[in-house]
mmCIF file of C-alpha atoms in Angstrom:
data_model
loop_
_atom_site.group_PDB
_atom_site.id
_atom_site.type_symbol
_atom_site.label_atom_id
_atom_site.label_comp_id
_atom_site.label_asym_id
_atom_site.label_seq_id
_atom_site.Cartn_x
_atom_site.Cartn_y
_atom_site.Cartn_z
ATOM 1 C CA UNK O 1 -39.429 103.927 132.862
ATOM 2 C CA UNK O 2 -43.089 104.136 133.848
ATOM 3 C CA UNK O 3 -46.205 104.383 131.719
ATOM 4 C CA UNK O 4 -49.277 105.687 133.536
ATOM 5 C CA UNK O 5 -52.477 104.134 132.191
ATOM 6 C CA UNK O 6 -55.946 105.562 132.765
ATOM 7 C CA UNK O 7 -57.748 103.126 130.450
ATOM 8 C CA UNK O 8 -59.150 101.204 133.405
ATOM 9 C CA UNK O 9 -58.876 97.405 133.186
ATOM 10 C CA UNK O 10 -59.223 94.329 135.374
ATOM 11 C CA UNK O 11 -55.951 92.898 136.683
ATOM 12 C CA UNK O 12 -55.342 90.282 133.993
ATOM 13 C CA UNK O 13 -56.150 92.705 131.166
ATOM 14 C CA UNK O 14 -53.912 95.342 132.777
ATOM 15 C CA UNK O 15 -51.042 92.819 132.939
ATOM 16 C CA UNK O 16 -51.555 91.930 129.272
ATOM 17 C CA UNK O 17 -51.731 95.627 128.304
ATOM 18 C CA UNK O 18 -48.399 96.228 130.048
ATOM 19 C CA UNK O 19 -46.914 93.212 128.274
ATOM 20 C CA UNK O 20 -48.112 94.719 124.988
ATOM 21 C CA UNK O 21 -46.475 98.061 125.886
ATOM 22 C CA UNK O 22 -42.981 96.884 125.066
ATOM 23 C CA UNK O 23 -42.919 93.817 127.328
ATOM 24 C CA UNK O 24 -43.543 95.791 130.531
ATOM 25 C CA UNK O 25 -45.213 94.587 133.754
ATOM 26 C CA UNK O 26 -47.510 96.139 136.349
ATOM 27 C CA UNK O 27 -45.591 98.323 138.819
ATOM 28 C CA UNK O 28 -44.536 96.435 141.986
ATOM 29 C CA UNK O 29 -43.403 98.796 144.747
ATOM 30 C CA UNK O 30 -40.777 97.471 147.141
ATOM 31 C CA UNK O 31 -41.391 100.105 149.822
ATOM 32 C CA UNK O 32 -44.127 102.505 150.927
ATOM 33 C CA UNK O 33 -41.848 105.368 149.847
ATOM 34 C CA UNK O 34 -41.622 103.943 146.329
ATOM 35 C CA UNK O 35 -45.416 103.472 146.278
ATOM 36 C CA UNK O 36 -45.900 107.134 147.256
ATOM 37 C CA UNK O 37 -43.301 108.494 144.846
ATOM 38 C CA UNK O 38 -44.326 106.604 141.717
ATOM 39 C CA UNK O 39 -48.028 106.615 142.559
ATOM 40 C CA UNK O 40 -48.234 110.346 143.217
ATOM 41 C CA UNK O 41 -46.572 111.099 139.857
ATOM 42 C CA UNK O 42 -49.329 109.156 138.129
ATOM 43 C CA UNK O 43 -51.916 111.876 138.692
ATOM 44 C CA UNK O 44 -54.499 109.351 139.887
ATOM 45 C CA UNK O 45 -53.272 108.719 143.457
ATOM 46 C CA UNK O 46 -56.734 109.602 144.795
ATOM 47 C CA UNK O 47 -58.433 107.221 142.344
ATOM 48 C CA UNK O 48 -56.398 104.085 143.065
ATOM 49 C CA UNK O 49 -54.465 101.750 140.773
ATOM 50 C CA UNK O 50 -53.372 98.134 140.378
ATOM 51 C CA UNK O 51 -50.126 97.004 141.952
ATOM 52 C CA UNK O 52 -48.329 93.977 140.481
ATOM 53 C CA UNK O 53 -48.806 91.416 143.257
ATOM 54 C CA UNK O 54 -51.267 88.513 143.334
ATOM 55 C CA UNK O 55 -52.142 85.794 145.796
ATOM 56 C CA UNK O 56 -50.839 82.282 145.233
ATOM 57 C CA UNK O 57 -53.477 79.574 144.691
ATOM 58 C CA UNK O 58 -55.344 78.148 147.680
ATOM 59 C CA UNK O 59 -55.012 81.333 149.763
ATOM 60 C CA UNK O 60 -51.231 81.185 149.733
ATOM 61 C CA UNK O 61 -48.796 84.071 150.103
ATOM 62 C CA UNK O 62 -48.524 87.132 147.874
ATOM 63 C CA UNK O 63 -46.063 87.188 144.960
ATOM 64 C CA UNK O 64 -45.097 89.388 142.078
ATOM 65 C CA UNK O 65 -47.286 88.860 139.027
ATOM 66 C CA UNK O 66 -45.906 87.609 135.740
ATOM 67 C CA UNK O 67 -46.524 89.585 132.577
ATOM 68 C CA UNK O 68 -49.623 87.403 132.162
ATOM 69 C CA UNK O 69 -50.954 88.335 135.611
ATOM 70 C CA UNK O 70 -50.187 85.008 137.309
ATOM 71 C CA UNK O 71 -48.244 84.582 140.605
ATOM 72 C CA UNK O 72 -44.643 83.628 140.018
ATOM 73 C CA UNK O 73 -42.193 86.369 140.985
ATOM 74 C CA UNK O 74 -40.581 87.274 144.272
ATOM 75 C CA UNK O 75 -42.656 87.373 147.457
ATOM 76 C CA UNK O 76 -44.318 90.691 148.224
ATOM 77 C CA UNK O 77 -42.134 92.691 150.651
ATOM 78 C CA UNK O 78 -43.343 93.184 154.218
ATOM 79 C CA UNK O 79 -44.750 96.535 155.304
ATOM 80 C CA UNK O 80 -46.788 97.422 152.219
ATOM 81 C CA UNK O 81 -50.300 96.564 153.429
ATOM 82 C CA UNK O 82 -52.703 99.185 154.725
ATOM 83 C CA UNK O 83 -53.948 98.666 158.276
ATOM 84 C CA UNK O 84 -56.125 95.514 158.613
ATOM 85 C CA UNK O 85 -55.230 94.314 155.119
ATOM 86 C CA UNK O 86 -55.221 91.878 153.463
ATOM 87 C CA UNK O 87 -58.696 90.867 154.591
ATOM 88 C CA UNK O 88 -59.975 88.781 151.640
ATOM 89 C CA UNK O 89 -63.435 90.348 151.932
ATOM 90 C CA UNK O 90 -66.027 87.995 150.503
ATOM 91 C CA UNK O 91 -63.344 85.347 149.978
ATOM 92 C CA UNK O 92 -62.574 86.682 146.483
ATOM 93 C CA UNK O 93 -59.727 89.206 146.879
ATOM 94 C CA UNK O 94 -56.654 87.767 145.148
ATOM 95 C CA UNK O 95 -55.144 90.889 143.543
ATOM 96 C CA UNK O 96 -53.571 94.032 145.023
ATOM 97 C CA UNK O 97 -54.259 97.704 144.485
ATOM 98 C CA UNK O 98 -53.593 101.071 146.031
ATOM 99 C CA UNK O 99 -57.143 101.810 147.121
ATOM 100 C CA UNK O 100 -58.142 105.439 146.680
ATOM 101 C CA UNK O 101 -59.370 106.354 150.192
ATOM 102 C CA UNK O 102 -56.281 104.875 151.831
ATOM 103 C CA UNK O 103 -53.392 107.324 151.983
ATOM 104 C CA UNK O 104 -50.667 104.741 152.467
ATOM 105 C CA UNK O 105 -50.534 101.032 151.998
ATOM 106 C CA UNK O 106 -52.078 98.406 149.805
ATOM 107 C CA UNK O 107 -55.420 96.651 149.717
ATOM 108 C CA UNK O 108 -56.477 93.229 148.439
ATOM 109 C CA UNK O 109 -59.173 93.475 145.790
ATOM 110 C CA UNK O 110 -61.115 91.136 143.464
ATOM 111 C CA UNK O 111 -59.119 90.709 140.258
ATOM 112 C CA UNK O 112 -62.137 91.576 138.092
ATOM 113 C CA UNK O 113 -62.309 95.111 139.552
ATOM 114 C CA UNK O 114 -61.410 97.745 136.927
ATOM 115 C CA UNK O 115 -59.002 100.555 137.771
ATOM 116 C CA UNK O 116 -55.980 102.519 136.545
ATOM 117 C CA UNK O 117 -52.536 100.913 136.429
ATOM 118 C CA UNK O 118 -48.872 101.719 135.995
ATOM 119 C CA UNK O 119 -46.602 99.750 133.652
ATOM 120 C CA UNK O 120 -42.851 99.546 134.167
ATOM 121 C CA UNK O 121 -39.718 97.896 132.806
ATOM 122 C CA UNK O 122 -38.130 97.795 136.274
#
């Protein structure tokens, strides 16, 4: 079950909105194929959207986000990043999104950026 949200929010607020939508969480693709399939059904593939992974404290690895937007879940699978990502531009990119201009792959982004998001029970 997926709920496609166009009420753009920062990452933490998006995570809390998903939690409020029947205890859901931000969509975390496990493969590029899953990213394409679910993302293209959203109707905002070309606009970008949050993906439910965040960086661990102190520039650690990338993990699934809890329903409160904090790192806790399984490590992010390999092979999901867009070319030359993550790059931590400006030293402030600790959240992950599917960035609009990039056809495939994920991008690290400041968590206070506002964008669409997808909630899921999966």
